[in-house]
Coordinates of C-alpha atoms in Angstrom, one line a residue:
M27 CA 138.1 113.0 83.2
T28 CA 137.8 113.1 79.4
V29 CA 136.9 116.3 77.7
L30 CA 135.1 114.1 75.0
T31 CA 131.7 114.9 75.7
P32 CA 128.7 113.0 73.9
E33 CA 127.8 116.1 72.1
L34 CA 131.3 116.7 70.9
L35 CA 131.7 113.1 69.7
V36 CA 128.5 113.2 67.9
R37 CA 129.5 116.3 65.9
I38 CA 132.8 114.7 65.1
R39 CA 131.2 111.6 63.8
S40 CA 128.8 113.7 61.6
R41 CA 131.7 115.1 59.7
A42 CA 133.7 112.0 59.2
A43 CA 132.1 110.7 56.1
G44 CA 132.3 114.1 54.5
Y45 CA 136.2 114.4 55.2
D46 CA 136.7 110.9 53.7
R47 CA 134.6 111.7 50.7
D48 CA 136.2 114.9 49.8
N49 CA 139.7 113.8 50.9
A50 CA 139.7 116.9 53.2
F51 CA 141.5 117.7 56.3
F52 CA 139.6 117.6 59.6
T53 CA 139.8 121.4 60.3
E54 CA 136.6 121.6 62.2
D55 CA 137.3 118.5 64.4
L56 CA 140.8 120.0 65.2
D57 CA 139.5 123.4 66.2
E58 CA 136.9 121.7 68.5
L59 CA 139.5 119.4 70.1
R60 CA 141.9 122.2 70.7
D61 CA 139.2 124.4 72.3
A62 CA 138.1 121.5 74.5
G63 CA 141.8 121.1 75.8
Y64 CA 142.3 117.7 74.2
L65 CA 145.6 118.5 72.8
K66 CA 147.2 119.4 76.4
P67 CA 149.4 117.0 78.3
R68 CA 147.9 114.2 80.4
S69 CA 148.9 110.7 81.4
L70 CA 149.6 108.0 78.7
L71 CA 146.7 105.9 80.2
E72 CA 144.2 108.7 80.0
T73 CA 145.4 109.5 76.5
A74 CA 145.1 106.0 75.3
R75 CA 141.5 105.6 76.7
D76 CA 140.7 109.0 75.1
Q77 CA 142.1 108.0 71.7
R78 CA 140.2 104.7 71.7
L79 CA 137.0 106.4 72.3
L80 CA 137.7 109.2 69.7
A81 CA 138.7 106.6 67.1
A82 CA 135.3 104.9 67.4
Y83 CA 133.7 108.2 66.2
A84 CA 136.3 109.3 63.7
P85 CA 139.3 107.1 63.0
A86 CA 141.2 109.5 60.7
T87 CA 140.8 112.4 63.1
A88 CA 142.1 110.2 66.0
L89 CA 145.0 108.8 63.9
A90 CA 146.2 112.4 62.9
V91 CA 145.9 113.9 66.4
N92 CA 147.8 110.8 67.7
M93 CA 151.0 112.3 66.2
H94 CA 150.8 115.4 68.4
L95 CA 149.8 113.4 71.5
V96 CA 152.9 111.2 70.9
W97 CA 155.3 114.1 71.0
V98 CA 153.7 115.4 74.2
G99 CA 153.8 111.8 75.6
V100 CA 157.5 111.7 74.8
A101 CA 158.1 114.9 76.7
R102 CA 156.2 113.5 79.6
V103 CA 158.2 110.4 79.6
L104 CA 161.5 112.3 79.8
A105 CA 160.1 114.7 82.6
D106 CA 158.7 111.8 84.6
R107 CA 162.4 110.3 84.6
G108 CA 164.0 113.6 85.7
D109 CA 164.9 114.9 82.1
D110 CA 163.4 118.4 81.6
S111 CA 165.1 118.9 78.1
L112 CA 161.7 118.8 76.4
Q113 CA 159.8 120.9 79.0
W114 CA 159.6 123.6 76.3
L115 CA 157.4 121.1 74.3
L116 CA 155.1 120.5 77.1
D117 CA 154.7 124.3 77.6
E118 CA 154.1 125.0 74.0
A119 CA 151.7 122.1 73.6
S120 CA 149.8 123.6 76.6
A121 CA 149.7 126.9 74.8
G122 CA 148.2 125.6 71.6
E123 CA 151.1 124.6 69.4
L124 CA 150.4 121.5 67.2
F125 CA 153.2 119.0 66.9
A126 CA 153.8 116.5 64.1
F127 CA 156.1 113.7 63.1
G128 CA 158.4 114.0 60.1
N129 CA 160.4 110.8 60.6
S130 CA 159.2 108.2 58.1
E131 CA 161.1 107.8 55.0
Q132 CA 160.4 105.8 51.8
G133 CA 162.8 102.7 51.7
N134 CA 164.0 103.0 55.2
D135 CA 163.1 99.9 57.0
L136 CA 165.3 100.6 60.0
V137 CA 163.0 103.4 61.0
L138 CA 164.6 105.2 63.9
W139 CA 167.9 103.2 63.8
D140 CA 169.1 105.1 60.6
S141 CA 168.1 107.8 58.1
L142 CA 168.2 108.8 54.5
T143 CA 168.0 112.3 55.5
T144 CA 171.4 114.2 55.5
V145 CA 172.3 116.6 58.0
D146 CA 175.0 119.4 57.8
T147 CA 176.4 121.6 60.4
V148 CA 175.6 125.3 59.9
E149 CA 176.0 128.4 62.0
G150 CA 173.5 128.2 64.9
G151 CA 172.3 124.8 64.2
Y152 CA 171.8 121.8 61.7
A153 CA 170.5 121.8 58.1
F154 CA 168.4 118.8 57.1
T155 CA 167.9 117.6 53.5
G156 CA 165.7 114.8 52.6
T157 CA 162.0 113.6 52.1
K158 CA 159.7 112.5 54.8
I159 CA 156.5 110.4 54.1
F160 CA 153.2 110.2 55.9
T161 CA 153.5 113.6 57.6
S162 CA 150.0 113.5 59.4
L163 CA 148.6 117.1 60.2
S164 CA 150.4 118.6 57.2
P165 CA 148.0 121.5 56.7
A166 CA 148.1 122.5 60.3
W167 CA 151.3 121.6 62.2
T168 CA 153.2 124.4 63.9
R169 CA 156.1 122.3 65.1
L170 CA 157.6 119.3 63.1
G171 CA 159.9 116.7 64.7
I172 CA 162.5 115.5 62.2
F173 CA 165.7 113.5 62.2
G174 CA 168.6 112.8 59.9
K175 CA 172.1 111.4 59.8
Q176 CA 175.4 113.1 60.0
G177 CA 178.3 110.6 59.7
D178 CA 177.7 107.9 62.3
R179 CA 175.1 109.9 64.4
L180 CA 171.4 110.6 64.1
I181 CA 170.3 114.1 65.0
H182 CA 166.7 114.6 66.2
G183 CA 165.2 118.1 66.4
F184 CA 162.3 120.5 65.6
I185 CA 161.5 123.1 63.1
T186 CA 158.6 125.5 63.0
R187 CA 156.2 126.2 60.3
E188 CA 158.0 129.6 59.6
T189 CA 161.4 127.8 59.2
P190 CA 162.7 128.3 55.4
G191 CA 163.7 125.3 53.5
W192 CA 160.7 122.9 53.6
H193 CA 157.5 122.3 51.7
A194 CA 154.6 119.8 51.5
K195 CA 153.8 117.8 48.5
D196 CA 150.3 117.4 47.3
D197 CA 150.4 113.7 47.2
W198 CA 147.7 112.4 49.7
D199 CA 145.1 110.5 47.7
T200 CA 144.7 107.2 49.7
L201 CA 142.3 104.2 50.2
G202 CA 141.5 105.2 53.8
M203 CA 142.5 107.5 56.6
R204 CA 142.2 110.3 54.1
A205 CA 141.3 113.2 56.6
T206 CA 144.8 112.9 58.1
Q207 CA 146.2 114.5 55.0
S208 CA 149.6 112.8 55.7
T209 CA 151.3 114.4 52.7
S210 CA 155.1 114.0 52.2
T211 CA 157.4 116.8 53.5
V212 CA 160.6 117.8 51.5
L213 CA 163.3 119.2 53.4
E214 CA 165.8 121.4 51.4
G215 CA 168.3 122.6 54.0
A216 CA 165.7 123.3 56.8
V217 CA 167.6 124.3 59.9
V218 CA 166.9 123.0 63.4
P219 CA 168.4 125.6 65.9
L220 CA 170.6 124.4 68.6
D221 CA 168.1 125.0 71.3
R222 CA 165.6 122.7 69.4
V223 CA 167.9 119.7 69.1
A224 CA 166.2 117.0 71.2
R225 CA 168.8 114.3 70.9
I226 CA 172.0 113.3 69.2
L227 CA 172.6 109.5 69.2
P228 CA 174.6 106.9 67.4
V229 CA 173.2 105.1 64.4
G230 CA 171.7 101.8 65.4
P231 CA 169.3 100.4 68.1
N232 CA 169.1 102.6 71.1
A233 CA 167.4 102.4 74.5
D234 CA 167.8 106.1 75.3
P235 CA 164.7 107.4 77.2
F236 CA 163.8 109.7 74.2
I237 CA 163.6 106.6 71.9
F238 CA 161.8 104.7 74.5
G239 CA 159.3 107.5 74.7
I240 CA 158.7 107.5 71.1
F241 CA 158.2 103.8 70.9
S242 CA 156.1 103.5 74.0
N243 CA 153.7 106.4 73.1
F244 CA 153.5 105.8 69.5
L245 CA 152.8 102.1 69.6
L246 CA 150.3 102.1 72.5
L247 CA 148.5 105.1 71.1
I248 CA 148.3 103.6 67.6
G249 CA 147.0 100.4 69.1
S250 CA 144.4 102.3 70.9
V251 CA 143.2 104.0 67.7
Y252 CA 142.7 100.8 66.0
A253 CA 141.0 99.1 69.1
G254 CA 138.6 102.0 68.8
I255 CA 137.8 101.2 65.2
A256 CA 137.0 97.7 66.2
D257 CA 134.8 98.9 69.1
R258 CA 132.7 100.7 66.5
A259 CA 132.7 97.9 64.0
L260 CA 131.4 95.4 66.6
E261 CA 128.6 98.0 67.6
L262 CA 127.6 98.1 63.9
A263 CA 127.7 94.3 63.6
V264 CA 125.4 93.9 66.5
E265 CA 123.0 96.6 65.1
A266 CA 123.0 94.9 61.8
V267 CA 122.2 91.3 62.7
T268 CA 119.3 92.7 64.8
K269 CA 117.7 94.4 61.7
R270 CA 118.5 91.8 59.1
S271 CA 116.1 88.8 58.8
S272 CA 116.1 85.5 57.0
L273 CA 113.4 84.9 54.4
K274 CA 114.0 81.2 55.0
T275 CA 113.3 81.2 58.8
G276 CA 111.6 84.6 59.4
L277 CA 114.0 85.3 62.2
T278 CA 116.4 88.2 62.5
Y279 CA 120.0 87.1 62.3
D280 CA 120.7 87.8 65.9
K281 CA 118.8 84.5 66.5
D282 CA 121.0 82.7 63.9
P283 CA 123.6 80.4 65.7
D284 CA 126.3 81.1 63.0
F285 CA 126.0 84.9 63.3
R286 CA 125.9 84.7 67.0
W287 CA 129.1 82.7 67.0
R288 CA 130.9 85.1 64.5
I289 CA 130.1 88.2 66.8
A290 CA 131.0 86.4 69.9
D291 CA 134.4 85.4 68.4
A292 CA 135.0 89.0 67.4
A293 CA 134.1 90.2 70.9
L294 CA 136.4 87.6 72.5
A295 CA 139.3 88.9 70.5
L296 CA 138.5 92.5 71.0
D297 CA 138.1 91.9 74.9
A298 CA 141.7 91.0 75.2
L299 CA 143.0 94.4 73.9
A300 CA 142.0 96.8 76.8
P301 CA 143.9 94.9 79.5
Q302 CA 147.1 94.8 77.3
L303 CA 147.1 98.3 76.1
E304 CA 146.1 99.9 79.5
S305 CA 148.4 97.9 81.5
L306 CA 151.3 98.7 79.4
A307 CA 150.3 102.5 79.3
R308 CA 150.0 102.4 83.3
D309 CA 153.5 100.9 83.4
V310 CA 154.9 103.7 81.3
D311 CA 153.2 106.2 83.6
E312 CA 154.4 104.5 86.6
L313 CA 158.1 103.9 85.6
A314 CA 157.8 100.2 85.6
D315 CA 161.0 98.4 84.6
H316 CA 160.6 95.7 82.0
G317 CA 164.2 95.8 80.9
A318 CA 164.9 94.4 77.5
S319 CA 161.4 93.0 77.3
W320 CA 159.9 96.5 76.8
F321 CA 160.2 96.6 73.1
R322 CA 158.8 93.0 72.8
Y323 CA 155.8 94.1 74.9
L324 CA 155.2 97.4 73.1
T325 CA 155.6 96.1 69.5
G326 CA 153.4 93.1 70.4
A327 CA 150.6 95.3 71.9
K328 CA 150.5 97.3 68.5
H329 CA 150.7 94.2 66.4
R330 CA 147.7 92.6 68.2
A331 CA 145.6 95.6 68.3
T332 CA 146.0 96.2 64.5
E333 CA 145.6 92.5 63.6
T334 CA 142.6 92.1 66.0
A335 CA 140.9 95.3 64.6
R336 CA 141.1 93.9 61.1
Y337 CA 139.6 90.7 62.2
V338 CA 136.7 92.4 63.9
V339 CA 135.9 94.7 61.1
D340 CA 136.0 91.8 58.7
Q341 CA 133.5 90.0 61.0
A342 CA 131.4 92.9 61.1
M343 CA 131.4 93.2 57.3
R344 CA 130.3 89.5 57.0
S345 CA 127.5 90.2 59.5
A346 CA 126.1 93.3 57.8
G347 CA 125.6 91.6 54.4
G348 CA 125.8 93.4 51.2
G349 CA 124.7 96.9 52.7
G350 CA 128.1 97.2 54.2
Y351 CA 129.8 97.1 50.9
R352 CA 128.3 100.4 49.7
N353 CA 130.5 103.4 49.9
A354 CA 127.9 105.2 51.9
A355 CA 128.0 102.7 54.6
E356 CA 130.1 103.5 57.7
L357 CA 131.6 100.0 57.7
S358 CA 133.0 100.4 54.2
R359 CA 134.8 103.3 55.5
L360 CA 136.1 101.5 58.5
Q361 CA 137.1 98.6 56.4
R362 CA 139.4 101.0 54.4
D363 CA 140.6 102.9 57.5
V364 CA 141.6 99.8 59.4
L365 CA 144.0 98.6 56.6
A366 CA 146.3 101.6 57.5
G367 CA 147.4 99.6 60.6
I368 CA 149.6 97.3 58.7
Y369 CA 151.6 100.3 57.4
H370 CA 152.5 101.8 60.8
P371 CA 155.8 100.8 62.5
S372 CA 156.5 98.3 63.8
D373 CA 155.4 96.0 60.8
T374 CA 154.7 92.2 61.2
E375 CA 158.2 91.2 60.2
S376 CA 159.9 93.7 62.6
V377 CA 157.5 92.6 65.5
H378 CA 158.4 88.9 65.1
S379 CA 162.1 89.8 64.8
T380 CA 162.0 91.9 67.9
V381 CA 160.2 89.1 69.9
A382 CA 162.6 86.4 68.5
A383 CA 165.6 88.4 69.5
N384 CA 164.2 89.0 73.1
L385 CA 163.8 85.2 73.6
L386 CA 166.5 83.6 71.4
G387 CA 169.0 86.4 71.2
P388 CA 170.2 88.3 68.0
L389 CA 171.1 86.4 64.9

């Protein structure tokens, strides 16, 4: 059962426009979600459904919280498969610690297969030096997952907010998803202790369960967030055409065949997302074996969700008329927020490369 009560969701929606306008972190939302138990571990299917619902009320809040939920999901994937190496993460998440991602790097289109961050061996652990971008939850995380390269291997681990050798840049002033406050994080010899090293893997593609956990949770939860944006856009489109009327015919636009077709087409596209996202989430929970097709299915689900969401929002904007173009309009904010979907891994080019490799073999 979800902890997202109607009353909580209404309060969260009431703050979304203000966070966006002020380029402010979603402090009140985070406090309420933590108090409600939203950040605690649960199944991927439950989490995906909850994230879709939350995103329909506050996209940026859902996107930022996503990063914590992904790490929790990674730990669950490992535990479900008999690996308790991240049990400490589940315990700390249950106790209220907030996890964030410090993986993305400017210019690194290999994402998790290589890193521009350097790693040195020091007494008691590994020191990381480099710059991570898009660190959602920057003002509030208490645990940050990072990775970097030492020779021909990639080292994944976690630092705490009290770890010396890191600082956040004040560089978050974006078109949309502003409340995430995903500032860049500069690592200057930040040390991951040995007991917080999650994985040491070779450079290059890897099907290790840790990597599978990141991909499966990140891609399906990202897809769910953008599906939630589309849900809300469709609601606003339906609302708009029932209120707008034609001077020419005297009828409201919900009686206009062109607008009816436009909204129906958006709904047809959106209806396809739930079966895809939820069936894959259930498969992860139930340890289904899709073999080499897993990455094709996961990247494809994210791609379809983000592209469909952009299409649905566009149809909603066309249905709402000029009123939707005003900054004060919720649709205007959704139009800006939904664009962020094209920047999350896996990008369109990578998705098509993954699918082609699965069907045709590598180049």
